Amino acid sequence: MSEYLLEVKDLKKHFAIFGGIFLRQIATVFALDGISFGVKQGETVGLVGESGCGKTTLGRTLLRLYNPTAGEIHFKGQDITSISQSSLQNTRREMQMIFQDPYESLNSRHTVRQILEEPFLIHQIGTTLERKKRIDHLLEVVGLPASAKDRYPHEFSGGQRQRIGIARAIALDPQLVVCDEPVSALDVSIQSQILNLLLELQERLGLTYIFIAHDLSVVKHISDRIIVMYLGHIVEMIKSTSIVENPLHPYTQALVSAIPIADPTVRKEKIILQGDVPSPIKPPRGCRFHTRCIYVQDICRTQFPELKNYSETEEHRVACHFAGELGRH
Amino acid sequence: MKLNRLNQERWHKFKANRRGYWSLWLFLSLFIVSLLAEVIANDKPLLVRFQSEFYFPFLVEYAETEFGGEFEMEADYRDEFVRELITEKGWILEAPIPFSYTTINHDLPSPAPSPPSDVNWLGTDDKGRDVVARLIYGFRISVLFGLFLTFFSSIIGIAAGAVQGYYGGRIDILGQRFIEVWSGMPTLFLLIILSSVVQPNFWWLLGITLLFGWMALVGVVRAEFLRGRNFAYVLAAKALGVGDRQIMFRHILPNAMVASVTFLPFILGGSITTLTSLDFLGFGLPVGSPSLGELLAQGKANLQAPWLGISAFFILASMLSLLVFIGEAVRDAFDPRKSY
């Protein structure tokens, strides 16, 4: 068995766009275009990137909510890339997901009890009484009163609803939880509560997180390692402790420069990226970032940069032809 | 039955719509009355007391000989001879309307169709049959036909819409094209052709109309499933390992039910109209069946006897109006924009 709980090798997810009278494939969205990384037991890996860079797709593909186009996903040494949904059933207990919008991720027609009972029913766990106890326990763990059981999701605030979503995700004692922007739909005051709950649960249950967010400061706070994505590719993989001091990819540098500093006297030069993210239907040739990179050279336009390790002491991979040579901000 | 809070609220809103609420009760009582048609309009007595014994002619066949008559066949209680035999040694309790839908009144004061009188409250049709009796039985068969057609067409329509919307892609495209072609068929002509090939009875007719009538709900249900299959809570259920069928039933179908339930009273009205128009054209229920459409056709053929057309029209119009009123109330009760 490898050292990783979850290992992804050259994962690709392309969405076909059909059109015309005969519904032929007229285009392809290259949502994920060759993603490789590993997640160790107990660590938190942050995934950051702009909207549309494929981070949500990656999260969903990892859980086989989408079927990958190519590549491999290994979970606890087992290849789950293309096994059938029924043989996936046991793996489903061990990898779960927390969704972005707590208003959408709970079925508004079900009571909290029904929502939390479903995982146990599906996996035929426990008797009615045992399930009841476990639901009470779950509610306690996520900090909701037991009286919440018979209420409907719309009777709760956003933060409370997210707690219900977290309770559902940890109901089956998973090892890996993919958190898909779990706090970005919440008020800032609630965000820290939910983040602390997630950290507390990680300690208590030994969870491994893949934490997806577009807010680098949140990811930096919660993660051990950070993966920066751009247009379906990983551009940099770095320890969260060194992301502020030592970002090597120009895109990461731009993201880091956008983190607000809580000190009005500090003047910081921000890198403002020009233009929009190119369409993933027609990704640029060469380095995907070259259309917006301030250091762009000829080689960037033609040759795709491989993800290479740039540190002797730790894992710090960067996909840039000029990594380490570029100016810092 | 215990309603959840949402449904309680809907029921309150439905009740608040007085017109729809009373229409529902009126329609239900008319329907229940018509279900008891055999007790209300029957040419056989409800109860006969003969030689200190009780007989129930409307339920059981008694031979004439049982009452001291001559023939071994079923007693004809409208025959003066039989009546005298019985009343000599007992009594007869008649149904309020002493005619069934097939009973021919042979003692008409004027040639059939004869006008309303004490005996035939709304007159008789052109074969001497009582109009009231035929209306009661006709109402029952229309509503039953409508209910069956609505029930089966909803099940098929919801299933087809659910499968298309949930799986999407090729299944959806093929299904949609098929429905477009299928709904483009000249339904009435096909019904006429089919019903001239087979001798249609109630169930045949139901099957034939179902063949072309199941598409009403496909559109809304499909749309709801297309929308619903990408909801985060559906993805969450998938991540938990909930199977396709359960996701469809537990998580998406309840959303589609609102749209479907809103449609039901209107589908019911439409089904009744379909049966009536087929009957009117003479391609519906077998000859002799009580049917509103046939009565309308008689009214058209006998303009000198307005009680035929007017009675049939009145019953049909009130039935359809009641259904529309109920439908409007249901629609308003289920309207989510009015609930918060």
XYZ file of C-alpha atoms in Angstrom:
669
model
C 0.000 0.000 0.000
C 1.254 3.424 -0.850
C 1.858 6.170 1.675
C -1.198 8.012 0.422
C -4.790 7.590 1.510
C -5.902 9.010 -1.789
C -3.750 9.108 -4.830
C -4.662 10.644 -8.158
C -2.671 10.020 -11.296
C -3.080 12.107 -14.432
C -6.796 12.531 -13.812
C -8.806 13.997 -16.663
C -12.407 14.979 -16.828
C -13.710 16.299 -20.113
C -17.318 17.271 -20.599
C -18.617 16.818 -24.095
C -20.901 19.458 -25.526
C -23.418 18.085 -27.972
C -25.194 20.126 -30.530
C -26.622 20.277 -34.005
C -29.441 18.174 -35.378
C -27.704 14.861 -34.938
C -26.287 15.717 -31.532
C -22.718 15.211 -32.474
C -20.034 16.264 -30.135
C -19.208 19.814 -31.166
C -16.856 20.796 -28.365
C -15.175 19.600 -25.218
C -14.784 21.318 -21.885
C -11.367 20.424 -20.512
C -12.409 20.772 -16.884
C -9.568 18.633 -15.533
C -6.638 18.042 -17.795
C -4.103 15.844 -16.100
C -4.158 16.208 -12.324
C -1.788 14.207 -10.149
C -1.437 14.448 -6.415
C -1.654 12.431 -3.236
C -3.293 12.993 0.108
C -1.830 11.452 3.237
C -3.893 10.114 6.084
C -4.837 12.861 8.515
C -3.642 15.851 6.547
C -5.609 18.687 5.051
C -4.986 19.577 1.464
C -6.312 22.892 0.286
C -7.408 23.412 -3.311
C -7.523 26.992 -4.513
C -8.171 28.643 -7.808
C -10.531 30.996 -9.560
C -14.078 30.015 -10.421
C -14.084 27.669 -13.352
C -10.604 26.312 -12.765
C -11.967 22.846 -12.076
C -11.668 22.558 -8.315
C -15.297 21.603 -7.765
C -15.124 19.193 -10.688
C -12.041 17.652 -9.124
C -13.828 17.205 -5.792
C -16.805 15.584 -7.422
C -14.710 13.375 -9.660
C -12.729 12.136 -6.669
C -15.977 10.907 -5.161
C -17.022 9.425 -8.492
C -20.031 11.737 -8.660
C -18.632 12.331 -12.111
C -16.964 9.532 -13.991
C -13.390 10.452 -14.892
C -12.450 10.559 -18.570
C -8.929 9.267 -18.010
C -6.403 8.742 -15.280
C -6.547 6.831 -12.034
C -7.960 7.389 -8.578
C -6.661 5.133 -5.821
C -8.319 5.162 -2.435
C -6.593 3.148 0.296
C -4.672 1.383 -2.430
C -7.797 0.349 -4.305
C -8.327 1.583 -7.821
C -11.780 3.164 -7.800
C -11.475 4.899 -11.165
C -13.911 2.744 -13.045
C -15.447 0.230 -10.657
C -19.225 0.058 -10.762
C -21.435 2.136 -8.493
C -22.446 -0.964 -6.554
C -18.894 -2.029 -5.771
C -18.228 1.582 -4.855
C -20.806 1.354 -2.086
C -18.321 0.438 0.650
C -15.901 3.139 -0.434
C -18.733 5.678 -0.267
C -18.866 5.148 3.490
C -15.269 6.233 3.767
C -15.285 9.315 1.573
C -17.883 12.011 1.975
C -18.536 15.528 0.879
C -19.574 18.814 2.453
C -21.218 21.142 0.014
C -20.879 24.815 -0.615
C -24.397 26.075 -0.251
C -26.154 24.777 2.854
C -29.433 26.023 1.431
C -29.186 23.714 -1.545
C -27.474 20.707 -0.097
C -30.292 19.767 2.282
C -33.587 18.506 0.968
C -36.065 21.057 2.256
C -38.836 18.461 2.375
C -37.065 16.229 4.854
C -36.692 16.809 8.564
C -33.226 16.810 10.065
C -33.934 13.333 11.386
C -34.752 12.058 7.882
C -31.665 13.729 6.467
C -29.360 12.193 9.049
C -31.058 8.818 9.001
C -30.646 8.320 5.281
C -26.939 7.338 5.395
C -27.694 4.645 7.979
C -30.683 3.354 6.043
C -28.777 3.142 2.802
C -25.932 1.218 4.353
C -28.244 -0.806 6.589
C -26.567 0.181 9.795
C -28.142 -0.360 13.185
C -31.663 -0.855 14.436
C -34.173 1.946 14.708
C -33.103 2.598 18.275
C -29.399 2.575 17.516
C -29.913 4.921 14.601
C -31.830 7.265 16.870
C -28.950 7.301 19.340
C -26.430 7.941 16.622
C -28.452 10.826 15.229
C -28.609 12.380 18.703
C -24.890 11.882 19.034
C -24.190 13.431 15.635
C -26.226 16.505 16.488
C -24.332 16.868 19.726
C -20.985 16.519 17.968
C -21.757 19.304 15.492
C -23.201 21.508 18.196
C -26.917 21.419 17.502
C -29.632 20.786 20.104
C -31.376 17.410 20.054
C -34.637 19.263 19.507
C -33.423 20.079 15.999
C -34.362 16.583 14.840
C -37.973 17.227 13.996
C -37.454 20.551 12.338
C -37.015 21.350 8.677
C -33.845 22.854 7.208
C -35.506 26.172 6.445
C -35.962 26.752 10.159
C -32.209 27.016 10.634
C -29.680 29.701 9.877
C -26.981 29.196 7.258
C -24.372 28.213 9.804
C -26.694 25.746 11.495
C -27.617 24.249 8.177
C -23.976 23.787 7.342
C -23.622 21.963 10.674
C -26.396 19.611 9.560
C -24.524 19.077 6.294
C -21.373 18.286 8.238
C -23.283 15.893 10.505
C -24.537 14.043 7.439
C -21.038 13.869 5.981
C -19.481 12.397 9.127
C -22.431 10.104 9.891
C -20.749 7.033 8.443
C -17.337 7.702 10.036
C -15.556 8.526 6.803
C -11.791 8.800 6.507
C -11.750 11.399 3.759
C -14.058 14.389 3.571
C -14.064 16.628 0.529
C -15.152 20.086 1.687
C -16.374 21.957 -1.368
C -16.181 25.616 -0.337
C -17.954 24.854 2.947
C -17.749 28.393 4.261
C -17.929 30.633 1.235
C -21.725 30.868 1.378
C -21.682 31.879 5.041
C -21.355 35.163 6.865
C -17.805 35.973 7.855
C -18.722 35.747 11.543
C -20.030 32.207 11.025
C -17.136 31.119 8.799
C -14.672 30.848 11.661
C -17.125 28.818 13.749
C -17.549 26.290 10.981
C -13.793 26.185 10.288
C -13.112 25.552 13.961
C -15.759 22.829 13.997
C -14.055 21.191 11.022
C -10.657 21.368 12.743
C -12.119 19.993 15.953
C -13.748 17.112 14.114
C -10.516 16.367 12.320
C -8.734 16.005 15.618
C -11.494 13.972 17.186
C -12.207 11.603 14.329
C -8.876 11.582 12.557
C -10.356 12.934 9.358
C -8.473 13.708 6.196
C -9.715 16.794 4.395
C -9.569 18.025 0.870
C -10.553 21.608 1.363
C -11.723 23.462 -1.720
C -11.957 27.238 -1.581
C -11.279 30.336 -3.614
C -10.262 32.295 -0.540
C -6.553 31.774 -0.016
C -6.555 33.139 3.523
C -9.123 30.545 4.614
C -7.232 27.732 2.912
C -3.941 28.889 4.369
C -5.465 28.785 7.846
C -6.832 25.270 7.654
C -4.519 23.375 5.313
C -1.202 21.593 5.661
C -0.537 21.738 1.951
C -2.050 23.870 -0.742
C -2.652 22.976 -4.353
C -3.170 25.918 -6.671
C -5.195 25.140 -9.762
C -5.579 27.042 -12.977
C -7.701 25.949 -15.936
C -7.785 22.263 -15.103
C -4.106 22.017 -14.182
C -2.122 22.120 -10.995
C 0.259 25.077 -11.203
C 1.766 24.847 -7.757
C 1.801 22.517 -4.798
C 3.235 24.044 -1.660
C 3.237 23.800 2.114
C 0.787 26.295 3.520
C 3.415 27.692 5.848
C 5.565 28.809 2.952
C 2.934 30.006 0.519
C 3.173 33.631 1.625
C 6.962 33.766 1.689
C 7.884 31.554 -1.161
C 5.318 31.266 -3.941
C 7.116 30.368 -7.148
C 4.420 30.382 -9.780
C 3.386 33.841 -11.004
C -0.278 32.896 -10.594
C 0.241 31.908 -6.968
C 2.159 35.125 -6.449
C -0.798 37.064 -7.783
C -3.177 35.198 -5.486
C -0.938 35.750 -2.474
C -0.642 39.440 -3.205
C -4.414 39.666 -3.085
C -4.662 38.438 0.509
C -5.741 41.431 2.546
C -3.502 42.334 5.455
C -5.205 43.561 8.589
C -2.963 46.585 8.932
C -3.890 49.788 7.160
C -0.357 51.159 7.311
C 1.104 48.383 5.227
C 1.257 49.305 1.578
C 1.611 46.299 -0.610
C 1.991 46.145 -4.318
C -0.785 44.016 -5.740
C -0.445 42.068 -8.895
C -3.589 42.713 -10.875
C -4.044 40.000 -13.432
C -5.190 41.250 -16.795
C -8.109 39.712 -18.631
C -10.270 36.737 -17.769
C -9.599 33.074 -17.369
C -9.538 31.662 -20.913
C -12.416 29.364 -21.822
C -11.790 25.751 -20.801
C -13.375 24.800 -24.125
C -10.381 26.286 -25.951
C -7.522 26.318 -23.479
C -4.423 28.180 -24.660
C -1.496 26.182 -25.985
C 1.690 25.889 -23.996
C 1.446 27.138 -20.448
C -2.252 27.647 -19.683
C -1.410 30.829 -17.799
C 0.634 32.539 -20.507
C -2.226 34.783 -21.692
C -2.242 36.581 -18.349
C 1.313 36.141 -17.131
C 3.410 39.283 -16.764
C 6.641 37.349 -17.332
C 5.511 35.561 -20.453
C 8.262 34.377 -22.834
C 8.127 32.616 -26.180
C 8.644 29.192 -24.666
C 5.548 29.693 -22.510
C 3.374 30.039 -25.615
C 4.466 26.786 -27.138
C 5.700 24.420 -24.495
C 3.683 23.039 -21.632
C 5.579 23.284 -18.314
C 5.741 20.084 -16.283
C 5.041 20.069 -12.569
C 8.499 19.792 -11.022
C 9.833 19.788 -7.504
C 11.824 22.904 -6.627
C 12.763 22.264 -3.045
C 15.209 19.832 -1.548
C 13.713 19.804 1.920
C 9.994 19.610 1.244
C 7.519 18.907 -1.506
C 7.151 22.085 -3.478
C 6.113 21.456 -7.037
C 5.661 24.206 -9.581
C 4.593 24.129 -13.199
C 6.468 27.088 -14.638
C 9.416 27.270 -17.004
C 10.979 30.062 -14.975
C 10.148 28.963 -11.464
C 12.679 30.306 -9.006
C 13.989 32.884 -11.445
C 11.111 35.313 -11.243
C 10.896 38.395 -9.135
C 9.094 38.364 -5.798
C 6.507 40.760 -4.568
C -53.685 10.638 8.154
C -51.265 13.104 9.652
C -50.247 15.901 7.339
C -46.898 17.577 7.650
C -46.846 21.266 8.218
C -46.462 22.221 4.572
C -49.459 20.145 3.574
C -51.492 21.485 6.481
C -50.768 24.958 5.226
C -51.845 23.945 1.732
C -55.054 22.462 3.061
C -55.775 25.719 4.885
C -55.167 27.708 1.735
C -57.375 25.318 -0.193
C -60.135 25.763 2.395
C -59.714 29.518 2.272
C -60.755 29.387 -1.368
C -64.469 29.004 -0.627
C -65.485 28.375 -4.212
C -62.993 25.577 -4.697
C -63.668 24.102 -1.276
C -67.439 23.913 -1.782
C -66.944 22.680 -5.319
C -64.916 19.803 -3.937
C -67.644 18.829 -1.483
C -70.380 19.217 -4.077
C -68.454 17.146 -6.581
C -67.663 14.476 -4.004
C -71.285 14.231 -2.858
C -72.524 14.040 -6.450
C -69.975 11.332 -7.115
C -70.921 9.354 -3.999
C -74.592 9.678 -4.853
C -73.884 8.426 -8.351
C -71.876 5.521 -6.924
C -75.091 4.509 -5.170
C -77.009 4.800 -8.446
C -78.469 1.286 -8.096
C -80.239 2.334 -4.905
C -81.473 5.624 -6.299
C -82.566 4.791 -9.790
C -83.601 1.205 -10.326
C -86.499 -0.576 -11.940
C -86.234 -3.287 -9.304
C -87.584 -2.526 -5.827
C -85.120 -2.070 -3.015
C -87.085 -4.206 -0.616
C -90.010 -6.571 -0.948
C -92.003 -8.007 1.951
C -93.747 -11.134 0.795
C -95.349 -13.760 3.020
C -93.510 -12.463 6.109
C -90.157 -12.686 4.385
C -87.799 -9.989 3.096
C -86.518 -9.957 -0.468
C -83.866 -7.652 -1.953
C -84.628 -7.609 -5.660
C -82.021 -4.939 -6.514
C -79.310 -7.289 -5.271
C -80.666 -10.764 -5.873
C -82.554 -12.270 -8.803
C -85.849 -13.839 -7.809
C -87.916 -15.882 -10.221
C -91.506 -14.833 -10.753
C -92.631 -18.204 -9.385
C -91.303 -17.280 -5.948
C -94.056 -14.716 -5.703
C -96.637 -17.193 -7.062
C -96.292 -16.189 -10.693
C -96.134 -18.358 -13.785
C -92.713 -17.861 -15.425
C -89.409 -19.273 -14.177
C -87.550 -16.131 -15.278
C -86.768 -13.105 -13.172
C -89.801 -11.283 -11.941
C -90.641 -8.083 -13.791
C -91.572 -5.800 -10.917
C -92.963 -3.175 -13.279
C -95.584 -5.646 -14.477
C -98.987 -4.965 -12.906
C -99.577 -8.710 -12.547
C -96.437 -9.254 -10.446
C -97.097 -6.161 -8.358
C -100.558 -7.387 -7.506
C -99.220 -10.797 -6.560
C -96.770 -9.237 -4.130
C -98.966 -6.517 -2.620
C -101.635 -9.117 -1.843
C -99.332 -10.740 0.693
C -96.905 -7.926 1.529
C -95.531 -4.635 0.261
C -92.935 -3.157 -2.096
C -90.352 -0.451 -1.369
C -89.431 1.150 -4.683
C -86.262 3.063 -5.486
C -86.870 6.867 -5.477
C -86.578 6.800 -9.248
C -88.203 3.592 -10.392
C -86.197 3.377 -13.612
C -82.788 1.999 -14.412
C -80.805 3.390 -17.302
C -82.068 0.628 -19.595
C -85.679 0.623 -18.415
C -88.111 1.533 -21.150
C -91.267 3.196 -19.958
C -93.991 1.605 -22.059
C -96.808 3.695 -20.614
C -95.742 7.019 -22.019
C -98.508 9.577 -22.438
C -96.932 10.820 -25.669
C -94.522 9.335 -28.225
C -90.900 9.151 -27.131
C -89.063 11.376 -26.463
C -91.755 12.459 -24.103
C -91.549 15.648 -22.045
C -90.974 15.880 -18.294
C -93.802 14.575 -16.132
C -94.492 13.302 -12.620
C -93.154 9.899 -13.596
C -90.192 10.897 -15.733
C -88.926 14.050 -14.040
C -86.765 15.136 -16.949
C -88.727 13.329 -19.611
C -87.543 10.336 -21.587
C -85.129 9.952 -24.423
C -86.089 8.812 -27.893
C -86.192 5.158 -26.787
C -88.488 5.843 -23.855
C -85.772 5.633 -21.175
C -85.852 7.920 -18.167
C -83.441 10.867 -18.528
C -82.784 11.303 -14.787
C -81.757 7.657 -14.442
C -79.503 7.918 -17.461
C -77.931 11.125 -16.138
C -77.092 9.526 -12.791
C -75.540 6.441 -14.363
C -73.923 8.556 -17.066
C -72.348 10.854 -14.505
C -70.940 7.859 -12.687
C -69.433 6.221 -15.731
C -67.968 9.543 -16.920
C -66.324 10.297 -13.615
C -65.056 6.741 -13.179
C -63.646 6.771 -16.685
C -62.032 10.131 -16.005
C -60.542 8.966 -12.722
C -59.119 5.779 -14.211
C -57.721 7.621 -17.205
C -56.211 10.330 -15.008
C -54.706 7.761 -12.656
C -53.093 5.599 -15.324
C -52.012 8.440 -17.577
C -50.429 10.197 -14.590
C -48.492 7.095 -13.595
C -47.211 6.532 -17.124
C -46.574 10.230 -17.708
C -44.709 10.727 -14.443
C -42.626 7.599 -14.977
C -41.721 8.596 -18.530
C -40.940 12.173 -17.558
C -38.895 11.058 -14.555
C -36.749 8.631 -16.529
C -36.151 11.132 -19.326
C -35.319 13.993 -17.013
C -33.193 12.025 -14.593
C -31.012 10.167 -17.047
C -31.049 12.911 -19.655
C -28.806 12.640 -22.703
C -29.749 10.099 -25.314
C -32.731 8.674 -23.428
C -34.130 12.162 -23.059
C -33.616 13.099 -26.706
C -35.117 9.882 -28.047
C -38.037 10.085 -25.648
C -38.763 13.665 -26.547
C -38.662 12.997 -30.296
C -40.919 9.969 -29.825
C -43.405 12.052 -27.835
C -43.355 14.762 -30.480
C -44.184 12.228 -33.181
C -46.715 10.433 -31.011
C -48.534 13.605 -29.995
C -48.579 14.692 -33.627
C -50.835 11.756 -34.505
C -54.407 12.698 -35.381
C -55.720 11.212 -32.152
C -59.419 11.438 -32.791
C -59.192 9.696 -36.159
C -57.015 6.965 -34.743
C -59.488 6.482 -31.921
C -62.307 6.253 -34.439
C -60.387 3.734 -36.565
C -59.377 1.663 -33.560
C -62.827 1.687 -32.059
C -64.296 0.476 -35.326
C -61.817 -2.425 -35.427
C -62.602 -3.621 -31.930
C -65.995 -3.446 -30.264
C -65.028 -1.026 -27.524
C -66.157 -1.621 -23.978
C -65.217 0.517 -20.989
C -61.715 -0.971 -20.602
C -60.938 -0.995 -24.320
C -61.894 2.626 -24.540
C -59.773 3.390 -21.506
C -56.801 1.634 -23.101
C -57.218 3.412 -26.418
C -57.533 6.863 -24.917
C -54.642 6.094 -22.581
C -52.509 5.258 -25.600
C -52.674 8.873 -26.688
C -53.394 10.578 -23.400
C -50.384 9.764 -21.214
C -48.252 12.658 -22.372
C -49.919 15.454 -20.409
C -47.559 15.302 -17.438
C -44.346 14.256 -19.174
C -43.252 17.827 -19.835
C -43.523 19.215 -16.312
C -42.152 16.105 -14.643
C -39.230 15.909 -17.047
C -38.415 19.567 -16.484
C -38.522 19.075 -12.734
C -36.182 16.087 -12.938
C -33.783 17.825 -15.310
C -33.571 20.613 -12.768
C -33.539 18.368 -9.749
C -30.865 15.921 -10.753
C -28.172 18.562 -10.329
C -29.344 19.826 -6.947
C -26.648 19.692 -4.324
C -28.798 17.489 -2.104
C -29.156 14.991 -4.924
C -25.367 14.951 -5.305
C -25.111 14.560 -1.539
C -27.428 11.570 -1.707
C -25.347 10.102 -4.523
C -22.202 10.602 -2.485
C -23.868 8.690 0.336
C -24.517 5.844 -2.065
C -28.263 6.279 -2.452
C -29.440 4.417 -5.538
C -30.943 6.040 -8.612
C -34.440 4.797 -7.947
C -34.465 6.058 -4.392
C -33.076 9.410 -5.407
C -35.861 9.703 -7.946
C -38.572 8.734 -5.473
C -37.325 10.291 -2.254
C -35.596 13.400 -3.445
C -36.846 14.607 -6.803
C -40.358 13.242 -7.233
C -41.803 15.294 -4.329
C -40.755 18.426 -6.214
C -42.464 17.214 -9.359
C -45.615 16.280 -7.454
C -46.636 19.890 -6.908
C -46.809 20.557 -10.617
C -48.485 17.212 -11.247
C -51.149 17.515 -8.559
C -52.004 20.969 -9.870
C -52.660 19.451 -13.257
C -54.801 16.541 -12.059
C -58.255 18.173 -11.865
C -57.746 19.611 -15.328
C -56.648 16.245 -16.699
C -59.739 14.725 -15.108
C -61.934 17.294 -16.835
C -60.151 16.659 -20.118
C -60.607 12.910 -19.815
C -64.327 13.287 -19.200
C -64.612 15.540 -22.231
C -62.755 13.004 -24.369
C -65.190 10.252 -23.421
C -68.167 12.528 -24.008
C -66.993 13.596 -27.435
C -66.348 9.986 -28.482
C -69.808 9.033 -27.251
C -71.312 12.000 -29.028
C -69.751 10.838 -32.286
C -70.948 7.312 -31.641
C -67.498 5.743 -31.247
C -67.531 5.506 -27.501
C -69.168 3.166 -25.060
C -71.274 0.312 -26.466
C -74.850 0.991 -27.506
C -77.227 1.176 -24.554
C -74.624 2.373 -22.054
C -75.662 5.428 -20.126
C -73.536 8.228 -21.433
C -73.725 11.971 -21.468
C -72.313 12.159 -24.973
C -75.007 9.921 -26.347
C -77.665 12.014 -24.620
C -76.183 15.138 -26.201
C -76.324 13.464 -29.599
C -79.976 12.628 -28.987
C -80.605 16.232 -28.024
C -79.068 17.312 -31.311
C -81.187 14.819 -33.256
C -84.369 15.805 -31.410
C -84.395 19.562 -31.247
C -88.132 19.429 -30.563
C -87.288 17.771 -27.219
C -85.054 20.404 -25.530
C -85.053 18.548 -22.185
C -82.558 16.064 -23.633
C -79.908 18.520 -24.709
C -80.447 20.884 -21.812
C -80.189 18.163 -19.141
C -77.044 16.661 -20.620
C -75.509 20.076 -21.138
C -76.338 21.189 -17.616
C -74.818 18.109 -15.960
C -71.716 18.202 -18.144
C -71.218 21.923 -17.689
C -71.626 21.805 -13.921
C -69.318 18.810 -13.624
C -66.571 20.473 -15.651
C -67.038 23.805 -13.887
C -66.749 22.142 -10.491
C -63.534 20.435 -11.619
C -62.109 23.714 -12.873
C -62.976 25.449 -9.601
C -61.338 22.643 -7.637
C -58.342 22.790 -9.939
C -57.934 26.519 -9.428
C -58.084 26.130 -5.671
C -55.534 23.309 -5.773
C -53.257 25.370 -7.976
C -53.406 28.328 -5.606
C -52.910 26.114 -2.569
C -49.761 24.614 -4.058
C -48.362 27.889 -5.344
C -45.092 28.346 -3.466
C -45.056 32.072 -4.189
C -48.132 32.525 -2.052
C -46.876 30.541 0.888
C -44.091 32.650 2.276
